[in-house]
JSON list of C-alpha atoms in Angstrom, two decimals:
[
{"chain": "A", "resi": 1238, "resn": "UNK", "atom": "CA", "xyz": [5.94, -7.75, 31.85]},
{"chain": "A", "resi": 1239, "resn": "UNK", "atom": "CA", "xyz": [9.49, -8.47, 33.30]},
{"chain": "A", "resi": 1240, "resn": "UNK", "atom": "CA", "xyz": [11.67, -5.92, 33.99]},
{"chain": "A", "resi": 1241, "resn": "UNK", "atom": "CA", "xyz": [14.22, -6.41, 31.34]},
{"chain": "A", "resi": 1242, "resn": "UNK", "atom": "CA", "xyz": [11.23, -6.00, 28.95]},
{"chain": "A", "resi": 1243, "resn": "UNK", "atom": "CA", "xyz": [9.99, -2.84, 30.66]},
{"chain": "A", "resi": 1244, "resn": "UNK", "atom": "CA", "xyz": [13.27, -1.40, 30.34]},
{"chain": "A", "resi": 1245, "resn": "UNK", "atom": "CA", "xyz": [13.68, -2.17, 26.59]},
{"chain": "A", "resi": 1246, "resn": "UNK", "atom": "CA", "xyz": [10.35, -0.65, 25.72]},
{"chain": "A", "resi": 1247, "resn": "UNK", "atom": "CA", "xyz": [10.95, 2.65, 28.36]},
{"chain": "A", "resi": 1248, "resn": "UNK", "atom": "CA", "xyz": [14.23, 3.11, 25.92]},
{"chain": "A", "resi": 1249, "resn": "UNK", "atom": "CA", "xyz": [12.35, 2.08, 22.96]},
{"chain": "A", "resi": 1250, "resn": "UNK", "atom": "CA", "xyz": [9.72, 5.23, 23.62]},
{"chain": "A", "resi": 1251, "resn": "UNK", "atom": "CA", "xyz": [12.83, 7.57, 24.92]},
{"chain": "A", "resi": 1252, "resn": "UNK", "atom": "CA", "xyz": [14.49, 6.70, 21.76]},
{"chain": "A", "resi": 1253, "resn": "UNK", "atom": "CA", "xyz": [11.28, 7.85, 19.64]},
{"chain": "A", "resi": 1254, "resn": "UNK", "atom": "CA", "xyz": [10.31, 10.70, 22.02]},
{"chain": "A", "resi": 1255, "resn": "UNK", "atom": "CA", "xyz": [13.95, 12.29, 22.74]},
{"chain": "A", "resi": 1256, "resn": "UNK", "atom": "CA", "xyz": [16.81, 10.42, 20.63]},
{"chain": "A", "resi": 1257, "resn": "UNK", "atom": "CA", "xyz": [20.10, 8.96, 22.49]},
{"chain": "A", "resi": 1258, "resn": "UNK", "atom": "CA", "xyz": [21.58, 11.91, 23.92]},
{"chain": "A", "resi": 1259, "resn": "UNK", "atom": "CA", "xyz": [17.42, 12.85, 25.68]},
{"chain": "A", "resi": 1260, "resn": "UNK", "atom": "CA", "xyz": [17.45, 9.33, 26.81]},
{"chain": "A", "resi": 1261, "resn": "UNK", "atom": "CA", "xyz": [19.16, 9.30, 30.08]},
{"chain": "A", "resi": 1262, "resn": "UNK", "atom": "CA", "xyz": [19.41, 6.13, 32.28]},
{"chain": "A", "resi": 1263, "resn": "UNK", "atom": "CA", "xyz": [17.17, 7.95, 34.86]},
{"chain": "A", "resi": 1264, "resn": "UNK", "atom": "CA", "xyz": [14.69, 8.32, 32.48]},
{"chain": "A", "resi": 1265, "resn": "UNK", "atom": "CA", "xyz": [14.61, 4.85, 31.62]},
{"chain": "A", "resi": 1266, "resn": "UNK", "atom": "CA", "xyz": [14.60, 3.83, 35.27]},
{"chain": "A", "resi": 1267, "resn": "UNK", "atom": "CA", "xyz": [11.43, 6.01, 35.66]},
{"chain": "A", "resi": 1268, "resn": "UNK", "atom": "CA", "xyz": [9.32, 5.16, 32.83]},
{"chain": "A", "resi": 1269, "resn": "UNK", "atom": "CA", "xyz": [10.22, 1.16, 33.26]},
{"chain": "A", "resi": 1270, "resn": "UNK", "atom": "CA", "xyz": [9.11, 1.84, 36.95]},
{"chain": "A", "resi": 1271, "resn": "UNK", "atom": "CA", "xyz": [12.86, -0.20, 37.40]},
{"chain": "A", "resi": 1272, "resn": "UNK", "atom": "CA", "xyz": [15.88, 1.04, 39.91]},
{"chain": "A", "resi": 1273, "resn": "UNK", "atom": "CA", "xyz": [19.35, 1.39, 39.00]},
{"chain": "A", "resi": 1274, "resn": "UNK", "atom": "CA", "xyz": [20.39, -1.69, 40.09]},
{"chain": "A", "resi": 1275, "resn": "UNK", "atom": "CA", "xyz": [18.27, -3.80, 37.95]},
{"chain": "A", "resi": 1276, "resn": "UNK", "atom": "CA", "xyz": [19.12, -1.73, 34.87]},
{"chain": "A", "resi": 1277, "resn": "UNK", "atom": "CA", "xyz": [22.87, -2.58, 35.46]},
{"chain": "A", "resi": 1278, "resn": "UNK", "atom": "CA", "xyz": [21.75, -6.20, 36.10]},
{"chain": "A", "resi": 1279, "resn": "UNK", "atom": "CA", "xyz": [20.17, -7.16, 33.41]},
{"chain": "A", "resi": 1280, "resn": "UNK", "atom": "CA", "xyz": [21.97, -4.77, 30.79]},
{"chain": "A", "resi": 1281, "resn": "UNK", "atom": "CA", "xyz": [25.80, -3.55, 30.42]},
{"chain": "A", "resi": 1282, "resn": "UNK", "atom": "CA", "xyz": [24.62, 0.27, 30.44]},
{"chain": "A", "resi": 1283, "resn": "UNK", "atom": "CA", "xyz": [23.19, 2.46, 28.31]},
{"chain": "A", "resi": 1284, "resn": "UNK", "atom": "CA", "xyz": [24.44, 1.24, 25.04]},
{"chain": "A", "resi": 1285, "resn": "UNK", "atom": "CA", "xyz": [23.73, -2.27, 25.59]},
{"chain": "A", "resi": 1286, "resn": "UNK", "atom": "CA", "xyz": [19.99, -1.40, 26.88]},
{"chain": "A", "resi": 1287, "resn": "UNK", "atom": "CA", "xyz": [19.81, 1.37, 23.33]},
{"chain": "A", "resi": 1288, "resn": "UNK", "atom": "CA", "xyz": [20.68, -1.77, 21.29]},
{"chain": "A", "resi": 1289, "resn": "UNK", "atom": "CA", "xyz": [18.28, -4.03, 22.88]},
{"chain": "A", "resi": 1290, "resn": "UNK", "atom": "CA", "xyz": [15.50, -1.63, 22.40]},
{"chain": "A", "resi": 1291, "resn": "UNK", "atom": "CA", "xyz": [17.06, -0.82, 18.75]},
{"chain": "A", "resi": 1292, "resn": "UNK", "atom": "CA", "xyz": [16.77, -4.42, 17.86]},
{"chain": "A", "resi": 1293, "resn": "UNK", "atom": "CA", "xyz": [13.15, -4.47, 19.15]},
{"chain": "A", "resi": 1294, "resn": "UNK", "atom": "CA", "xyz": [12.06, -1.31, 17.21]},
{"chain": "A", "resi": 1295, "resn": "UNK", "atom": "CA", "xyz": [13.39, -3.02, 13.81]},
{"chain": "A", "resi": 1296, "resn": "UNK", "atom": "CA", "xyz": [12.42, -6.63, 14.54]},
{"chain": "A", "resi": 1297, "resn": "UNK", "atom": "CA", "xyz": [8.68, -4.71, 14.93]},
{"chain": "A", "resi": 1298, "resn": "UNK", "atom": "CA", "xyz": [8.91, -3.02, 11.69]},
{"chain": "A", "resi": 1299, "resn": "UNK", "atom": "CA", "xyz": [10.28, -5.79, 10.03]},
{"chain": "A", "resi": 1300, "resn": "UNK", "atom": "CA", "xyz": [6.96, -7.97, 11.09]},
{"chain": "A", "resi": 1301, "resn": "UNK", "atom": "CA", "xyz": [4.47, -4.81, 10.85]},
{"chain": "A", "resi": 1302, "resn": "UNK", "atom": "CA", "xyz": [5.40, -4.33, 7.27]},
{"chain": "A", "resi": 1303, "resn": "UNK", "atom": "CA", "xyz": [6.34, -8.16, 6.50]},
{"chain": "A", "resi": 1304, "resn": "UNK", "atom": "CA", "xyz": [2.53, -8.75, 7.06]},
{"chain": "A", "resi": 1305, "resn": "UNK", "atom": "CA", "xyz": [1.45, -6.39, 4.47]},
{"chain": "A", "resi": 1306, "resn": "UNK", "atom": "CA", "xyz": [4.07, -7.10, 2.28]},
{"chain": "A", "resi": 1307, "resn": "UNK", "atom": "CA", "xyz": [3.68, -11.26, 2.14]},
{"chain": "A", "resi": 1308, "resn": "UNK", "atom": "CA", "xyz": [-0.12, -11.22, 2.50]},
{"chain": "A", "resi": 1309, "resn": "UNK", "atom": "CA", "xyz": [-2.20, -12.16, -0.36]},
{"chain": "A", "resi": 1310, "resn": "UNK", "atom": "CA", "xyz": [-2.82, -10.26, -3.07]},
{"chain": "A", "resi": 1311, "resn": "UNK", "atom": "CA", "xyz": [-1.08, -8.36, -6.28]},
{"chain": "A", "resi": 1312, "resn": "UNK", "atom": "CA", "xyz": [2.26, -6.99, -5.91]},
{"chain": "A", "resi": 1313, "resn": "UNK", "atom": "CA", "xyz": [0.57, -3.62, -6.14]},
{"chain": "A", "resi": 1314, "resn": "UNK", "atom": "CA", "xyz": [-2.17, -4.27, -4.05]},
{"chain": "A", "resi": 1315, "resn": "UNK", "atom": "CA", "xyz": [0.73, -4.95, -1.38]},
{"chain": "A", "resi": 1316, "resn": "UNK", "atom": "CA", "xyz": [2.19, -2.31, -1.87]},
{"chain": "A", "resi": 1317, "resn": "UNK", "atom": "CA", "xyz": [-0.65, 0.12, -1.92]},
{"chain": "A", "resi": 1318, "resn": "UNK", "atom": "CA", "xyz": [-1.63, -1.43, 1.99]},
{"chain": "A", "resi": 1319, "resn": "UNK", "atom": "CA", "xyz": [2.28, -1.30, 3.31]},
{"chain": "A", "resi": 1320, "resn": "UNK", "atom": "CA", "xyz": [1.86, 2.55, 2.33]},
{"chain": "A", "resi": 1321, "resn": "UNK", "atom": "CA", "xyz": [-1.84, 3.37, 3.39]},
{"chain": "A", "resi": 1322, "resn": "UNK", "atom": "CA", "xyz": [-1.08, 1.57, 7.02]},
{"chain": "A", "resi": 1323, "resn": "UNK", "atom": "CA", "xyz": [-2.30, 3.44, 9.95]},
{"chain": "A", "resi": 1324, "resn": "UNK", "atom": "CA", "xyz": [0.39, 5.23, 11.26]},
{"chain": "A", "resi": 1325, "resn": "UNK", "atom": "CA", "xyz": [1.54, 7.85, 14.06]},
{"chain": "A", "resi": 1326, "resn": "UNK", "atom": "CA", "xyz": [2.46, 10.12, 11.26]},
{"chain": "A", "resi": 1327, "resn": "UNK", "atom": "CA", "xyz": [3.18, 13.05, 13.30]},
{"chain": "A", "resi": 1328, "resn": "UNK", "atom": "CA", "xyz": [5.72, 11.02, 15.28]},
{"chain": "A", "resi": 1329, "resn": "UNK", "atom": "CA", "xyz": [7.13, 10.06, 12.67]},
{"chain": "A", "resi": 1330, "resn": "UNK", "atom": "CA", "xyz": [8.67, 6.35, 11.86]},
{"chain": "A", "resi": 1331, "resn": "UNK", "atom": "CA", "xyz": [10.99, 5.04, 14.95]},
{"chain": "A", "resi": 1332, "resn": "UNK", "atom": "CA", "xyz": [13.34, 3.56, 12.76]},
{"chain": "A", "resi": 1333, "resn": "UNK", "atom": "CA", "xyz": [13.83, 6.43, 10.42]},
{"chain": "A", "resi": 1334, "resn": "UNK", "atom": "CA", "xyz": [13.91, 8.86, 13.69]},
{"chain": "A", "resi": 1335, "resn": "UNK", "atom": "CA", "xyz": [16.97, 7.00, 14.61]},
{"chain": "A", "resi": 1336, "resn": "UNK", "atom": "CA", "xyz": [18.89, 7.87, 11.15]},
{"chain": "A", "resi": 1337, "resn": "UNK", "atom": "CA", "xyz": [18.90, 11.83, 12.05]},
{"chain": "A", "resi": 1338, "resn": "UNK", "atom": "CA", "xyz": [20.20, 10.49, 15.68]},
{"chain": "A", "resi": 1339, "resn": "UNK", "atom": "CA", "xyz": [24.55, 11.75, 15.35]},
{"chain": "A", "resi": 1340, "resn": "UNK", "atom": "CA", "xyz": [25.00, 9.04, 18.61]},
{"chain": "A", "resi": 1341, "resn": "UNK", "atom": "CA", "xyz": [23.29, 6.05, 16.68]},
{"chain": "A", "resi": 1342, "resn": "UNK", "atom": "CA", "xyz": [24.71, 6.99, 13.37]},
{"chain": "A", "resi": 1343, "resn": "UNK", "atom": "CA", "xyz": [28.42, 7.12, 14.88]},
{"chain": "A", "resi": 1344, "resn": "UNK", "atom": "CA", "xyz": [29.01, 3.36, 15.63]},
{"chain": "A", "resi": 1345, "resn": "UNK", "atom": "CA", "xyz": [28.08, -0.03, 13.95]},
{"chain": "A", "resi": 1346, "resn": "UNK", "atom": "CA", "xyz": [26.49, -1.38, 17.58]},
{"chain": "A", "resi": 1347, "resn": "UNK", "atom": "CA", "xyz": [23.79, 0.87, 16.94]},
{"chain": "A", "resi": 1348, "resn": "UNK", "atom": "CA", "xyz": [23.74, 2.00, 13.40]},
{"chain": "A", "resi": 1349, "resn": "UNK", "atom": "CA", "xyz": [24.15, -1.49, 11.79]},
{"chain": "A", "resi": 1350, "resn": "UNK", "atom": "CA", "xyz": [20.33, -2.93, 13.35]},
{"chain": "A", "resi": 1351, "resn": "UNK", "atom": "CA", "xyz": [18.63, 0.58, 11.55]},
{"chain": "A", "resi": 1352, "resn": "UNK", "atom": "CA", "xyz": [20.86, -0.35, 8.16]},
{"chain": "A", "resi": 1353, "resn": "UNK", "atom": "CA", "xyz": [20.00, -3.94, 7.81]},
{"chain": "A", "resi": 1354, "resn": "UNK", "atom": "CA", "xyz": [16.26, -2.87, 8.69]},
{"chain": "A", "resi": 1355, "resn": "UNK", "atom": "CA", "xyz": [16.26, -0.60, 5.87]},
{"chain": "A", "resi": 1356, "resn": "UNK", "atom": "CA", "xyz": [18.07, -2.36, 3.82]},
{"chain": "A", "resi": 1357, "resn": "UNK", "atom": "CA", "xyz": [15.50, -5.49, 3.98]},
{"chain": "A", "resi": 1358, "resn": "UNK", "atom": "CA", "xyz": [12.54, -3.37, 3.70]},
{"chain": "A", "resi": 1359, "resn": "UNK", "atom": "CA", "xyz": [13.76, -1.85, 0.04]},
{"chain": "A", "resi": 1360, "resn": "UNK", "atom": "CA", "xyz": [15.06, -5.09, -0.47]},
{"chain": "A", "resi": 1361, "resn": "UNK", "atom": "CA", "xyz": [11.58, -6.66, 0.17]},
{"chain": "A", "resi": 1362, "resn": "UNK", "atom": "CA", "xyz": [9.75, -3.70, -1.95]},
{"chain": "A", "resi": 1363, "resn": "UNK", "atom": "CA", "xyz": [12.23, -4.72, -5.25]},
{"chain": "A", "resi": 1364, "resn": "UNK", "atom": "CA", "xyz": [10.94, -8.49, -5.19]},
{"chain": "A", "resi": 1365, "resn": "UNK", "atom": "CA", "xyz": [7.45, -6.72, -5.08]},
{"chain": "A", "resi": 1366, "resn": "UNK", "atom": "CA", "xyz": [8.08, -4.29, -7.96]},
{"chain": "A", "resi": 1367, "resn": "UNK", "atom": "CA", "xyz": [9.55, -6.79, -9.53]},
{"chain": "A", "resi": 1368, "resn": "UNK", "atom": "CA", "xyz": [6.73, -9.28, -9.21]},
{"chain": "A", "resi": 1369, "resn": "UNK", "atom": "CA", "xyz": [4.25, -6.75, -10.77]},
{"chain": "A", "resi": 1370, "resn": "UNK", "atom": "CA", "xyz": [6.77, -6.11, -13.41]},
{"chain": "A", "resi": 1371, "resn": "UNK", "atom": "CA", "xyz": [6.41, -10.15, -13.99]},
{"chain": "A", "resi": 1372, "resn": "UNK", "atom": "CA", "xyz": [2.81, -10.20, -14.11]},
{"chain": "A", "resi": 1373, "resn": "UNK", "atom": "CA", "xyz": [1.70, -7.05, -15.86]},
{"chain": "A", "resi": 1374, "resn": "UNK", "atom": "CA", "xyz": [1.38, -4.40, -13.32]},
{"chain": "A", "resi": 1375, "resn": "UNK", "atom": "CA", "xyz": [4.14, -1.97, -13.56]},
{"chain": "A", "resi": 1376, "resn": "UNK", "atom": "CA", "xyz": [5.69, -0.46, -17.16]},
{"chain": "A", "resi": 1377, "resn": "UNK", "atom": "CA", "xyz": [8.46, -2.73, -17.99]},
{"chain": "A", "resi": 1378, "resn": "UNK", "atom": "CA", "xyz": [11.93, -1.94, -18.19]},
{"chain": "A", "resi": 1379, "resn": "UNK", "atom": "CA", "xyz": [11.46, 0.06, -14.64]},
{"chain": "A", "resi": 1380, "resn": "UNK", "atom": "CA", "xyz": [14.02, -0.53, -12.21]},
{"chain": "A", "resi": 1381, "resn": "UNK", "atom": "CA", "xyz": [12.82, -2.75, -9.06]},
{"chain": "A", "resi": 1382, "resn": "UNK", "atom": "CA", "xyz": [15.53, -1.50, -6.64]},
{"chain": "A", "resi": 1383, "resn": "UNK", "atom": "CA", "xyz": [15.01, 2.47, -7.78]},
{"chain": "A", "resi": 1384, "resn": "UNK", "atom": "CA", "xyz": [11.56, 2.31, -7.15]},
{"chain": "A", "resi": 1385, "resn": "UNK", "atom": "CA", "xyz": [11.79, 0.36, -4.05]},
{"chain": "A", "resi": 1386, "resn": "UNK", "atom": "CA", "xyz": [14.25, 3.17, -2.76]},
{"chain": "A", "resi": 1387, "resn": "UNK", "atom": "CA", "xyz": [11.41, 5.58, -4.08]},
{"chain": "A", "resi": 1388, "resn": "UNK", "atom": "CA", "xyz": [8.84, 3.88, -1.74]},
{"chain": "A", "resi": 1389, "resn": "UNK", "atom": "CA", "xyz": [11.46, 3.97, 0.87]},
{"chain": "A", "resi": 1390, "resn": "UNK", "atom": "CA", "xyz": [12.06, 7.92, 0.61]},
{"chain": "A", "resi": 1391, "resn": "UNK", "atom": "CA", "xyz": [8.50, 8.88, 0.47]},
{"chain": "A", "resi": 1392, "resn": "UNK", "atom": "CA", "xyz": [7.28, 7.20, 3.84]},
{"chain": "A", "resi": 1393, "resn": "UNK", "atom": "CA", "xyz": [9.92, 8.95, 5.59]},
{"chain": "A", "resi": 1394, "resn": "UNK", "atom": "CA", "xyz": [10.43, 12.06, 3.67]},
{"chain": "A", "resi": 1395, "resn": "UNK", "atom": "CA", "xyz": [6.31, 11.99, 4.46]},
{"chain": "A", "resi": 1396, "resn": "UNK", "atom": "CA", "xyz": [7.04, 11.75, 7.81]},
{"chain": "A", "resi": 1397, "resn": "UNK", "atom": "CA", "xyz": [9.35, 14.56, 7.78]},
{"chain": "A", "resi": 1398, "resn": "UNK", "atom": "CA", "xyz": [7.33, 16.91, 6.18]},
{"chain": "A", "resi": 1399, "resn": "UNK", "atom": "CA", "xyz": [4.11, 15.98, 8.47]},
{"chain": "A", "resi": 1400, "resn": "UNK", "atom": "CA", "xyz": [6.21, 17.00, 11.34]},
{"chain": "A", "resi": 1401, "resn": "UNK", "atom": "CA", "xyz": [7.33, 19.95, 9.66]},
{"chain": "A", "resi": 1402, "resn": "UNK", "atom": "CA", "xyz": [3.56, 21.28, 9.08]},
{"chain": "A", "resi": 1403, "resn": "UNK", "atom": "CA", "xyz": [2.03, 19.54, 12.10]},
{"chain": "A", "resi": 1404, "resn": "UNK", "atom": "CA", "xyz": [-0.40, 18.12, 9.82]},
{"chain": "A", "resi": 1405, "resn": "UNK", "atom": "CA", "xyz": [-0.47, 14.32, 8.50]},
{"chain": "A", "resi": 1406, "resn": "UNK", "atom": "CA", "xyz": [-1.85, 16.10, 5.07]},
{"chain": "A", "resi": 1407, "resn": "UNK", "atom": "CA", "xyz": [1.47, 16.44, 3.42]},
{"chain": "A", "resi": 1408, "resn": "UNK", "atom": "CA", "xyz": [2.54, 12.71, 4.31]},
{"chain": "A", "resi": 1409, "resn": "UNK", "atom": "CA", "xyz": [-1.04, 11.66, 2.78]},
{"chain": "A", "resi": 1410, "resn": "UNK", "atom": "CA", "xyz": [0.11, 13.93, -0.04]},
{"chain": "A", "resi": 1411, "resn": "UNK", "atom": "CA", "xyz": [3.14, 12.22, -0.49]},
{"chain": "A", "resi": 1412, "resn": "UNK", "atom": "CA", "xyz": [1.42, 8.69, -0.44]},
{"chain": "A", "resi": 1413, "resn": "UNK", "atom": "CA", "xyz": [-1.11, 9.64, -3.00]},
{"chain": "A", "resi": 1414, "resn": "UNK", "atom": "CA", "xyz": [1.40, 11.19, -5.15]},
{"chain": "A", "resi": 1415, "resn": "UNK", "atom": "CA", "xyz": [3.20, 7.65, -5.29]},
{"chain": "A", "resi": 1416, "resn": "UNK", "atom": "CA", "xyz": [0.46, 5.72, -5.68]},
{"chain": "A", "resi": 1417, "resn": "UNK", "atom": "CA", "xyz": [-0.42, 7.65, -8.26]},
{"chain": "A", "resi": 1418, "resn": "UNK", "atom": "CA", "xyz": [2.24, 7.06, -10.20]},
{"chain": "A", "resi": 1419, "resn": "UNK", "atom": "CA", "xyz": [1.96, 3.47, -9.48]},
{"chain": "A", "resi": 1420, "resn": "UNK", "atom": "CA", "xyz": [-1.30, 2.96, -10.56]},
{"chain": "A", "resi": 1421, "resn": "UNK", "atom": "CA", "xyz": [-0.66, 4.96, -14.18]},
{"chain": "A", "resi": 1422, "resn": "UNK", "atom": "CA", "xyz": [-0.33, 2.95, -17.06]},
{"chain": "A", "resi": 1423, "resn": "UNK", "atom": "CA", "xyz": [2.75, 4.06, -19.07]},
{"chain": "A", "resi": 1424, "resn": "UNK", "atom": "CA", "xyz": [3.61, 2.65, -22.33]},
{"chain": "A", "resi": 1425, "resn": "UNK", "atom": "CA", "xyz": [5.71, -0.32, -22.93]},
{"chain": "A", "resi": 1426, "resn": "UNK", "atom": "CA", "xyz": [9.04, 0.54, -23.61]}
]
């Protein structure tokens, strides 16, 4: 692995592990195995290296959830597998970790990548609803965007209350809960 790409993933796990602020440049250095020097060569600092390894983290969970979310099947069947995914529950989602961060929230270099990430993953969830809304599978009349933001809010406020009771049971919960309603017929309106 080059050393710019050791560097981006170092930041990438301090970001996870410890937010902004935690994430000092010697900590980087460390964890890359990379000296000072070749951090300031190959990246203007620690904002520039933060929104390198920002970039990363959503262009991952933009393809980790675009393959369940394009791959064959019905819309809800889709759905159902972007939700049950294996996942580090208990460290919760590195995108959504970066939302509670003050430092990434405060400036559009940083906040903008975790935004449009979001953004496209509810925006990718309302084709979905509404494609099982087309073919049968959800009640009509239901909202594709509302739900999508539903689907959205679950997964991470899963992940928040998994890390709250140290136990992946209440994001499971959470899940089954949704799918639950999902999966219920209701009544044409």
């Amino acid at each position: 692995m080059s050393t710019p790409d050791r560097l981006i993933e170092a930041t990438q796990e301090l970001l996870w592990e410890r937010g902004y602020v935690g994430t000092s440049p010697k900590a980087i250095q460390q964890r890359a195995g990379a000296g000072q020097g070749s951090m300031y060569h190959h990246f203007a600092g620690k904002p520039g290296l933060a929104r390198a390894a920002i970039l990363r983290t959503t262009a991952q969970l933009r393809k980790e959830a675009g393959e369940l979310l394009d791959a064959p099947g019905t819309a809800r069947e889709r759905i159902s597998a972007y939700l049950l995914r294996e996942r580090d529950v208990l460290r919760g989602c590195p995108v959504g970790r970066l939302t509670m961060d003050p430092e990434v929230m405060a400036g559009d270099e940083l906040r903008a990548p975790v935004d449009e990430t979001l953004a496209w993953l509810r925006g990718r969830l309302a084709e979905l609803v509404q494609e099982g809304v087309d073919q049968g599978e959800f009640a009509p009349g239901i909202v594709p965007e509302e739900i999508a933001a539903a689907l959205v809010a679950t997964v991470q406020g899963g992940y928040v209350l998994a890390r709250a009771s140290g136990s992946p049971v209440a994001f499971d919960a959470a899940v089954a809960g949704l799918l639950s309603l999902l999966t219920s017929r209701h009544p044409a309106a």
